[in-house]
Every structure is written in structure tokens, then in C-alpha cells.
Coordinates of C-alpha atoms in Angstrom, one line a residue:
X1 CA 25.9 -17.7 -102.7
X2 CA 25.8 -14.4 -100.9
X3 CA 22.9 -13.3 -98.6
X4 CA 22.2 -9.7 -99.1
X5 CA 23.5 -7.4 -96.1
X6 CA 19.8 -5.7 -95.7
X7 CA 18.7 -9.0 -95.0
X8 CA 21.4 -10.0 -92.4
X9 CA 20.4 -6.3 -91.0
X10 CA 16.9 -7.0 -90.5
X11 CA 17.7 -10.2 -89.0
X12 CA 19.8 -9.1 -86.8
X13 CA 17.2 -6.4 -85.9
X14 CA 14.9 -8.9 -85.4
X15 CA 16.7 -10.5 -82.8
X16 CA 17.8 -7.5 -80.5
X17 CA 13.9 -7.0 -80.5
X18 CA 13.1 -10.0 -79.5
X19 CA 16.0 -10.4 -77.0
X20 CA 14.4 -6.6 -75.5
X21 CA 11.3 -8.6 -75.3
X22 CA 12.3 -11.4 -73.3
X23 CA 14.6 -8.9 -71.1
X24 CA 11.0 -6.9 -70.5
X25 CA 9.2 -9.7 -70.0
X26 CA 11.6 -11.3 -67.9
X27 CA 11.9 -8.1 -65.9
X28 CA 8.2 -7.6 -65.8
X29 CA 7.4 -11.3 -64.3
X30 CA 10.7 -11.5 -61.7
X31 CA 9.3 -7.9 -60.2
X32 CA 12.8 -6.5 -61.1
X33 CA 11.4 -3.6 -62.6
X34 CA 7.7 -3.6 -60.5
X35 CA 8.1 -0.9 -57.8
X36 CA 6.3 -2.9 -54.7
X37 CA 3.6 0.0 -54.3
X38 CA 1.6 -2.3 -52.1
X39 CA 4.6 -3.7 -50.0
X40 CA 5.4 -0.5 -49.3
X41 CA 1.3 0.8 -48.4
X42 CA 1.3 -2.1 -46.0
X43 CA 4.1 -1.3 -44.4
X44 CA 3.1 2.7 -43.7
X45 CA -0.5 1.0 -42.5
X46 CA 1.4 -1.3 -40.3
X47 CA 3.8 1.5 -38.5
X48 CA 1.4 4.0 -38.5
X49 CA -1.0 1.6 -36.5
X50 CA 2.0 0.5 -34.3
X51 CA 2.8 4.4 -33.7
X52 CA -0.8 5.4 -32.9
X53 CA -0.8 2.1 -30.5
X54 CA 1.0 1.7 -26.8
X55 CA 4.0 1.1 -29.0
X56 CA 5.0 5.0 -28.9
X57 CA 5.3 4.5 -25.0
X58 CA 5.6 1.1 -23.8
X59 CA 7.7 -0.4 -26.8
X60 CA 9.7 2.6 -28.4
X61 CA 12.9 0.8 -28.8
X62 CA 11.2 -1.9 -31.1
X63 CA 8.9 1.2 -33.0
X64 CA 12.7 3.2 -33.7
X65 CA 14.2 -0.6 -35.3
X66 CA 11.0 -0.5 -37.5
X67 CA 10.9 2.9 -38.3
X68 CA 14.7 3.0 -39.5
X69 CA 13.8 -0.5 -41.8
X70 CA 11.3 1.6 -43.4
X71 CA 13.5 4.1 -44.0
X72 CA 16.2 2.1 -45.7
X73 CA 13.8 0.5 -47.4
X74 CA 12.6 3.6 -49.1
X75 CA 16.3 4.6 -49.8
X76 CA 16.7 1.8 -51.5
X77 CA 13.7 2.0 -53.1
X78 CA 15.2 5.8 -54.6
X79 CA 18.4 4.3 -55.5
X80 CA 16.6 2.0 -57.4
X81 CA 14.1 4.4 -59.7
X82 CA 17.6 6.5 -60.5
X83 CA 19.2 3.3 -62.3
X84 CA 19.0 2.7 -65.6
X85 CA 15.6 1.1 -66.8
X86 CA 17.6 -2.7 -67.4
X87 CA 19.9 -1.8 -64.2
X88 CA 17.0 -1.8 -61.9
X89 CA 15.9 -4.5 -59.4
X90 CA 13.0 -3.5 -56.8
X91 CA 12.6 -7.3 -55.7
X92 CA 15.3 -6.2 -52.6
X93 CA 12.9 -3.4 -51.4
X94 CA 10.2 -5.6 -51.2
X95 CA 12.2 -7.7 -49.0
X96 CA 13.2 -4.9 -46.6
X97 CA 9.8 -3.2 -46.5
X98 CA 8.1 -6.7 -45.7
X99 CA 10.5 -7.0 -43.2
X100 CA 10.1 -3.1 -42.3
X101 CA 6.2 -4.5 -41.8
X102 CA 6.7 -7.8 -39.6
X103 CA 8.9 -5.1 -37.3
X104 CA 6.3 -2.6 -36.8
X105 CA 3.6 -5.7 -36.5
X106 CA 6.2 -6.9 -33.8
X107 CA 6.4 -3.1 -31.8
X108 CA 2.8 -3.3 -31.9
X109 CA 2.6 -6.7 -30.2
X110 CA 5.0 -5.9 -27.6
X111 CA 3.6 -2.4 -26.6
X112 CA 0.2 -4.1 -26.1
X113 CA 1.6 -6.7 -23.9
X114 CA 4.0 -3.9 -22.3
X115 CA 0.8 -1.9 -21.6
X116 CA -1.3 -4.9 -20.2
X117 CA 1.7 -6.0 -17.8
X118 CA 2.4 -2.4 -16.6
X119 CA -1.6 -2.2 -16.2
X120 CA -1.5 -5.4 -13.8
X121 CA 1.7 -4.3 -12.5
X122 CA 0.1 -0.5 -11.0
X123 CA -3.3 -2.3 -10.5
X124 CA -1.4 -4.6 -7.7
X125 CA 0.6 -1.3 -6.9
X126 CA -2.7 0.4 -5.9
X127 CA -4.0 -2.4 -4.4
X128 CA -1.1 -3.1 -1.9
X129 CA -1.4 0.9 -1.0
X130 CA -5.1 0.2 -0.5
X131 CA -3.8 -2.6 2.2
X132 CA -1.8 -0.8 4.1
X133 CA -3.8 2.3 4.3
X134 CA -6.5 -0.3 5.5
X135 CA -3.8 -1.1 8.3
X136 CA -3.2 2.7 8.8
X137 CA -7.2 3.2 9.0
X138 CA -7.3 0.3 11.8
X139 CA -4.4 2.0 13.9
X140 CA -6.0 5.1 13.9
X141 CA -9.8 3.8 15.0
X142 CA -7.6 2.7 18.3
X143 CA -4.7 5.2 18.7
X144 CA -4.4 8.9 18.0
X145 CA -1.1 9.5 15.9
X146 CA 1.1 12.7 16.0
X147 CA 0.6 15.3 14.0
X148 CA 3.7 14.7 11.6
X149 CA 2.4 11.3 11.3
X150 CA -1.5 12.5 10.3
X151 CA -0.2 15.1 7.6
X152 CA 1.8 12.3 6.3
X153 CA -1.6 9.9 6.5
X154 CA -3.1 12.3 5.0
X155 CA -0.9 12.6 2.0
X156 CA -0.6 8.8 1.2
X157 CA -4.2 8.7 0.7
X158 CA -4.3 11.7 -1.4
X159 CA -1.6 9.8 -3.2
X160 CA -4.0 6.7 -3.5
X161 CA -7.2 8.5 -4.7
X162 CA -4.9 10.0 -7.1
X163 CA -3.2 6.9 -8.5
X164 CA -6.5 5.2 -8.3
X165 CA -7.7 7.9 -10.9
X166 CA -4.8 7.5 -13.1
X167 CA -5.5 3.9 -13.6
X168 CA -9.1 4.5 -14.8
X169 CA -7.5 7.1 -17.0
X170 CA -4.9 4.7 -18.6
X171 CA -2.6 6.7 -17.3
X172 CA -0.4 3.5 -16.2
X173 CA 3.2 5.0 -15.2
X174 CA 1.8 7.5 -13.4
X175 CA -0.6 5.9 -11.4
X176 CA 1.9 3.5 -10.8
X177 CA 4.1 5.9 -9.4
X178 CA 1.3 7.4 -6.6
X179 CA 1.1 4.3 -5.5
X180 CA 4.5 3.7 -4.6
X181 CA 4.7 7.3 -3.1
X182 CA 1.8 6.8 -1.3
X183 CA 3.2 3.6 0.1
X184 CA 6.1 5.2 1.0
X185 CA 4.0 7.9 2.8
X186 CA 2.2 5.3 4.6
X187 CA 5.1 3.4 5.7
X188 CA 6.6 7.0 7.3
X189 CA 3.4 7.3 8.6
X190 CA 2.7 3.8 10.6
X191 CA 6.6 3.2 11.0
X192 CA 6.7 4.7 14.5
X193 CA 3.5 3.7 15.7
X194 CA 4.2 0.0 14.6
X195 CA 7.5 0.0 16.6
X196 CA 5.6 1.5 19.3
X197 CA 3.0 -1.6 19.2
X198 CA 5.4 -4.4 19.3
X199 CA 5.7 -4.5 22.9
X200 CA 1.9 -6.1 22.9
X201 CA 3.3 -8.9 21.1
X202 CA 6.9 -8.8 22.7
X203 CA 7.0 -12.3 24.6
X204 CA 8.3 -10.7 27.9
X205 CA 6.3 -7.7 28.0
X206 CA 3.2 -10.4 27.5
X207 CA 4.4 -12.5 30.1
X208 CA 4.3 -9.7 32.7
X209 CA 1.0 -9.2 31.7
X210 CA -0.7 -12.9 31.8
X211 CA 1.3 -12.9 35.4
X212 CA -0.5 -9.8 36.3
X213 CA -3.8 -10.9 35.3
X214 CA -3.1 -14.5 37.2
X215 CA -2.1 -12.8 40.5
X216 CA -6.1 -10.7 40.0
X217 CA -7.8 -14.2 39.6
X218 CA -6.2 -16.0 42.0
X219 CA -6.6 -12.9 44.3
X220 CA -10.4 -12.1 43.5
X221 CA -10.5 -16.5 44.4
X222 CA -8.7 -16.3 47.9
X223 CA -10.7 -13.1 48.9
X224 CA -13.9 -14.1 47.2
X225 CA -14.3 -10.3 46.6
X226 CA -15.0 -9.0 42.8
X227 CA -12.3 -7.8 40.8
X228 CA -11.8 -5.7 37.6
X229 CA -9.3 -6.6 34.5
X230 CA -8.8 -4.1 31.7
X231 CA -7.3 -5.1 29.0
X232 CA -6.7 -2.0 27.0
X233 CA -6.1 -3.3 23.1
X234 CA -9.3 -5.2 23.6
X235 CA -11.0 -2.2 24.5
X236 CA -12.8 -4.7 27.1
X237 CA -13.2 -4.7 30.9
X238 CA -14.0 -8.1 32.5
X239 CA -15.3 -8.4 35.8
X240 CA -14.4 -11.3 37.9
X241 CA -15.9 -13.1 40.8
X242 CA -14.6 -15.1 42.8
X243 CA -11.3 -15.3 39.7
X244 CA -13.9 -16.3 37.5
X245 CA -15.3 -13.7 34.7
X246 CA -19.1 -12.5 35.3
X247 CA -19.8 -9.7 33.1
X248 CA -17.2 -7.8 30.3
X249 CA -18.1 -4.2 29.3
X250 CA -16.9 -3.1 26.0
X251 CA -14.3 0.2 27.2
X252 CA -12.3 3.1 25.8
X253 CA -9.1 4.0 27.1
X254 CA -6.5 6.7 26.2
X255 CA -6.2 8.3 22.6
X256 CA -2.6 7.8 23.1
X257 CA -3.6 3.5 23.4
X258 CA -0.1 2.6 21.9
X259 CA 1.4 4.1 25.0
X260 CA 1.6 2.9 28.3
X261 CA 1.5 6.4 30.9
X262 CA 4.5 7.9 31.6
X263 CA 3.7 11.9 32.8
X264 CA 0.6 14.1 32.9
X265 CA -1.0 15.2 29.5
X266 CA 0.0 12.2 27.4
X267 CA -3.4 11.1 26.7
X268 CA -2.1 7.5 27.9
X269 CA -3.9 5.0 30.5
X270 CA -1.6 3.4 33.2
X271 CA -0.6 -0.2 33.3
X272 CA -0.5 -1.9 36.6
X273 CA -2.2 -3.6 39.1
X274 CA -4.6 -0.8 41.2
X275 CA -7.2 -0.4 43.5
X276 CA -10.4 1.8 44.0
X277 CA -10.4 4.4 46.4
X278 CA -13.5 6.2 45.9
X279 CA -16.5 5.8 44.1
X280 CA -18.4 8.9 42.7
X281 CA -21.8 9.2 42.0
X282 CA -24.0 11.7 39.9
X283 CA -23.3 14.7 40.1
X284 CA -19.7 13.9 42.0
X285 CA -17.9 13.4 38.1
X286 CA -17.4 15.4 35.1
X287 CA -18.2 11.8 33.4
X288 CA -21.7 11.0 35.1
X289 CA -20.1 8.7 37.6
X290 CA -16.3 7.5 38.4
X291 CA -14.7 5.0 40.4
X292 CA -11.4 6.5 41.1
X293 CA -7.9 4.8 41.1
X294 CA -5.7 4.5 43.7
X295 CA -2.7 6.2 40.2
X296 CA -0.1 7.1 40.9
X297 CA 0.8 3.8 43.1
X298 CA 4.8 3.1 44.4
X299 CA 5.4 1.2 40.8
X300 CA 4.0 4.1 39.3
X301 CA 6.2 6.8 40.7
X302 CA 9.5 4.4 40.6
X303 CA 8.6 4.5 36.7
X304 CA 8.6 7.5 36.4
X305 CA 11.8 8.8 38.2
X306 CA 13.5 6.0 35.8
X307 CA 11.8 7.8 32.7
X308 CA 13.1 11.4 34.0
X309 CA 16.7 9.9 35.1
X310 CA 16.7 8.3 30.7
X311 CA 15.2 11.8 30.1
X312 CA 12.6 10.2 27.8
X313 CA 9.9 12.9 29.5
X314 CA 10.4 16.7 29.4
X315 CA 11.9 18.4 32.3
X316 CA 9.2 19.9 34.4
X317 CA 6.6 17.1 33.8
X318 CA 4.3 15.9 36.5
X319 CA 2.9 12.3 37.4
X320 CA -0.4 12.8 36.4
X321 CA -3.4 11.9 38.4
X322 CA -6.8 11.4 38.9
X323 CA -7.4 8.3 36.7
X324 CA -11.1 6.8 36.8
X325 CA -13.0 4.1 35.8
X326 CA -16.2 6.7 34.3
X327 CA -19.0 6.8 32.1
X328 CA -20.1 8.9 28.8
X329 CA -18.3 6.0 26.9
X330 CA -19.7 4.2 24.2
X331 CA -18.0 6.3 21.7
X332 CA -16.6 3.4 19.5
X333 CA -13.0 5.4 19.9
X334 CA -10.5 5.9 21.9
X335 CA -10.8 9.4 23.4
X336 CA -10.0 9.6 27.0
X337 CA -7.1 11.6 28.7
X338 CA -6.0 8.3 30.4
X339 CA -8.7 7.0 31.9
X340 CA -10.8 3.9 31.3
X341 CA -14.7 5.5 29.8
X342 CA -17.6 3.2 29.7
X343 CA -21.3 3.6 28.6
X344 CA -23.6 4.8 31.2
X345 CA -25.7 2.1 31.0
X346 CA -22.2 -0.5 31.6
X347 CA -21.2 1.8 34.6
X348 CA -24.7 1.3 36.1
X349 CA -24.1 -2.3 36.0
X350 CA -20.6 -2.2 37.2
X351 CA -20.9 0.6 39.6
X352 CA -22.7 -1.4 42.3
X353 CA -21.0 -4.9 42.3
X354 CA -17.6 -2.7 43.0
X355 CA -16.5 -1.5 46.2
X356 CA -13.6 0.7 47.9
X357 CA -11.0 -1.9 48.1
X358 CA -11.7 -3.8 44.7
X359 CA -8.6 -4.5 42.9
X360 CA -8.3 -3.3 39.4
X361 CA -5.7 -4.5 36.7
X362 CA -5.2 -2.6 33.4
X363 CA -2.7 -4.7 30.6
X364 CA -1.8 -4.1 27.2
X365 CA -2.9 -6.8 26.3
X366 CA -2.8 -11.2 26.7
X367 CA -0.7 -10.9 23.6
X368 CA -3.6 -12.3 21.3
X369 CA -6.9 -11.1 19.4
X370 CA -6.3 -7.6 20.3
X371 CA -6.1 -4.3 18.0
X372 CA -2.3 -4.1 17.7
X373 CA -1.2 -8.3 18.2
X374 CA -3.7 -8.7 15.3
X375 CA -2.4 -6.1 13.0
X376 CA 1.3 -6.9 13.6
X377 CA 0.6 -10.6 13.1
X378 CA -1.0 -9.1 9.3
X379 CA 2.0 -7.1 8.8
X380 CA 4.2 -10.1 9.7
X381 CA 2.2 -12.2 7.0
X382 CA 2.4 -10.0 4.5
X383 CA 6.0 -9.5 4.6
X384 CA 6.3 -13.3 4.8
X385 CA 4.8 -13.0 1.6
X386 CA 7.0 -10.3 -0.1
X387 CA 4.3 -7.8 0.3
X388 CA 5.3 -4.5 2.0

């Protein structure tokens, strides 16, 4: 028996409809045909955070890889909508703009640690700077530094105040950046002068010294008579009797303290072993009262004659003279022209247990607890420690 043809026709009909059904539904749950409008809103949320974030500047490698995943994402996403309605498949976008997302999540994580590091990182900068300008400060309470070196002081800490106020700013690179010019700056600055203090820690320079300052005790013991040590990065003058120390008087010596005196007008105070020849009273010194040195001795002249012979003075320079043990100290610096300045209430004390005759040795130093041995035994520590 036949089955009518309208009847295969609507059957047929029937199940193309149904097969477009199941190919809707099908494409309606798999997401084939969903456009991922919220995949692609988180992702925007995510890179626009990450761009507005210390991603822009501390991670912009990681922010460029995101933003271009974003962007094929959408092209794909384009490509897609132009297909054909059963052609299409947006489940591929999703993919790339979720993983558009974790990248910009990921530029965002890395420019906050980036930022946190290089915050630490010009925070330690600063406070090395801070260190060595101490060490700069405590050079220049004992020494007075040429002028090329004070403009260049000068400038570091203008540096530091500067980096300083970067770093409260956020301004991290920059600040940063200060502080290592102002570190440079310091280290043009105390370069010379350190070299110049080394001999107060050099082991035969010290040597010379201690023997010098044996050769006063064990004179002041055989003669029984008072004698005077100055020890000149102590800023002290101890007072012996009989080789044994009586009375110390806080001192101030030359502004030029690093220095040992070579000529007139260095601002330096003489080393060597020296006695009083006159004692001045009030009204007999520019400095309330003086005991004056027996400066230039013999050593003193055969020094310098060896300076002018190296040429390490000027042509034309003079000796120098007139060094005194005075008062109008107690300034808390180092000021004098080369001589050694105490209070007028220490000279009072001193002036009378001295005599014509009293022996008087001035050293750098004993080579410990003194301005300069101090400070190059910090600077040695620190660059033990890697620091600058």
C-alpha cells in the first residue's frame, strides 16, 4: 500500500525541525553560540585594575602579554559573530579571555611586589646615604674640608633630603636614584680626607707615636718634672707627673686636624716632641694667656726642607711659627690656626703646674678611640659588610 507523498513531506518536515531543535539546543547549552559577555567584562575589570596599579611601571612587560591576549581574544570573538549562525563557536573566546584575565591578575601581582621590593630596595638606598653622610657630619665636627670638598658635601645632602622626599611621595625610582648620587657625592666628598686619615691608624705612623709618648713618661719619671701630651684626634691634653697622668683638659687643635704642619697658613698643629719657652699671661696673648712652643724645633725645619725638595708645599712658603698652648677654647670644634686652644678656666689650671723647660708632646693619635681610628675602623666594617 502506498503512503501519500504529503504525508512523507510533513514527516520529513517534522524531522528537520526537530533536528534544528536539538542543533539550537545543543548550541544553546555547549555555549557555542553564547557570546561570553561576562568573560569578557571580567577580563576589562581585571586589566583595567592591573593598568591603573604599579603594573603600568614596575610590571609592563607582563601588562603588554595581557593586553595583546585580550586583544586576540576579542578578534576572535569578531571572527566568530561574522560566521554563520550554526558555524559559530564562542566557547574558544572564553578560553582566551579567561586566560586574557589570569594575565592581567598575574601583571597586577607582580607590579605590587615589584613596587614593594624597589620601595625596600630605595628605603635601604637612603638609609645607607644617611650613614655615610653621618660619617661625613663626624669628619667635619673635627676637620675643616676644602672647599671643592664642602660644595660637594653640600650637594649629597641636598641629594638626600631630596631622595628622602621622593620616597614619602612614592616616587621610588627616583628617590632611588638621589640616593645613589648622593652617595656618590659623598664618597668624592670624604675620599681625600679618608686617605688623609689613615696615617692615624697606619701601624708605623702609630708606633712613632706610642714611642714618642713613652720617651715623655719615662722623661717626666727620671726628672720628676710635669710634662704635657697632646694627643690631637682625642682633642685631649693630659698632664703628667712624675710619667704618671694628673689632670686631662679637653683641647682644640688645628681646623686643618687631618693634617700634620707642614708651612705657615695651613691651619695644621705640629707633631713632635717640644718644649715651653715662655709663658704669657693676661694681657701678654691675643688668647687670654699662652704658653708658647719652642716650633719650629731641628725635626721641624729638616721636615720641611724635605717637603719643599718633594715640592708638596708651594714655592715661597714659610715655616710658620708662634705655636701656643692658649685659652678662649672650649669651642666644641676645631678652629685654631695650629695651635693647641683650651678653656680659660683649663689654662688657669694648667698654667701654673707648667714651667719654662716643661716638655710638651703633640701625636696624632695612640692609634685607638680617637675621631679618625674610630671612623676608619666603621668604614672598614661596613665594607666588610658589603655596605659602601
Amino acid at each position: 500500500m502506498m503512503v501519500p507523498r504529503s504525508r512523507w513531506t510533513r514527516a520529513l518536515a517534522g524531522l528537520c525541525l526537530l533536528g534544528v531543535l536539538l542543533f539550537a539546543v545543543e548550541m544553546r547549552t555547549s555555549g557555542r553560540a553564547r557570546s561570553p559577555v561576562a568573560a569578557r567584562a571580567s577580563a576589562v575589570a581585571a586589566f583595567e585594575a592591573a593598568s591603573r596599579g604599579p603594573a603600568a611601571r614596575w610590571a609592563p612587560g607582563a601588562l603588554h602579554e595581557a593586553d595583546a591576549a585580550f586583544r586576540d581574544a576579542l578578534f576572535e570573538w569578531s571572527r566568530q559573530e561574522n560566521r554563520l549562525l550554526p558555524l559559530r563557536d564562542f566557547r574558544p573566546v572564553a578560553g582566551q579571555l579567561a586566560g586574557a584575565e589570569a594575565l592581567a591578575r598575574e601583571a597586577g601581582r607582580l607590579g605590587d611586589e615589584r613596587r614593594a621590593k624597589g620601595r625596600v630596595a630605595a628605603a635601604e638606598a637612603v638609609k645607607e646615604a644617611r650613614a655615610v653622610e653621618a660619617r661625613a657630619v663626624a669628619l667635619v665636627a673635627v676637620t675643616a674640608l676644602p672647599h671643592a670638598q664642602r660644595a660637594r658635601l653640600q650637594r649629597a645632602r641636598l641629594l638626600l633630603l631630596e631622595a628622602e622626599a621622593l620616597l614619602r611621595e612614592g616616587e621610588i625610582v627616583a628617590a632611588r636614584e638621589r640616593a645613589g648620587l648622593s652617595q656618590a657625592e659623598l664618597g668624592e666628598a670624604l675620599s681625600p680626607a679618608l686617605e688623609a686619615a689613615e696615617r692615624y691608624t697606619s701601624r708605623k705612623q702609630v708606633a712613632t707615636w706610642r714611642s714618642w709618648i713613652d720617651e715623655t713618661r719615662a722623661w717626666s719619671r727620671s726628672t720628676g718634672r710635669p710634662a704635657i701630651l697632646v694627643l690631637k684626634e682625642k682633642n685631649a691634653l693630659v698632664l703628667l707627673s712624675k710619667g704618671a697622668p694628673v689632670r686631662t683638659y679637653d683641647a682644640e687643635v688645628g681646623s686643618n686636624a687631618l693634617e700634620v704642619k707642614q708651612r705657615q697658613g695651613d691651619r695644621a698643629t705640629p707633631e713632635g716632641r717640644y718644649f715651653i719657652v715662655g709663658k704669657k699671661d693676661r694681657g701678654q696673648s691675643r688668647y687670654y694667656r699662652a704658653l708658647l712652643l719652642d716650633y719650629p724645633n731641628d725635626a721641624d725645619r729638616r721636615r720641611f726642607a724635605a717637603a719643599q725638595r718633594r715640592e708638596e708645599i708651594p714655592p715661597g712658603a714659610r715655616i710658620g711659627g708662634l705655636i701656643e698652648i692658649h685659652g678662649d677654647g672650649g669651642r666644641g670644634q676645631n678652629w685654631t690656626e695650629g695651635c693647641v686652644a683650651l678653656s680659660n678656666r683649663d689654662l688657669d689650671d694648667l698654667y701654673p703646674r707648667v714651667s719654662v723647660g716643661t716638655r710638651v708632646t703633640i701625636v696624632g693619635g695612640d692609634g685607638r678611640d680617637g675621631a679618625f681610628s674610630d671612623l676608619l675602623a666603621q668604614v672598614g666594617a661596613e665594607r666588610g659588610n658589603g655596605k659602601p
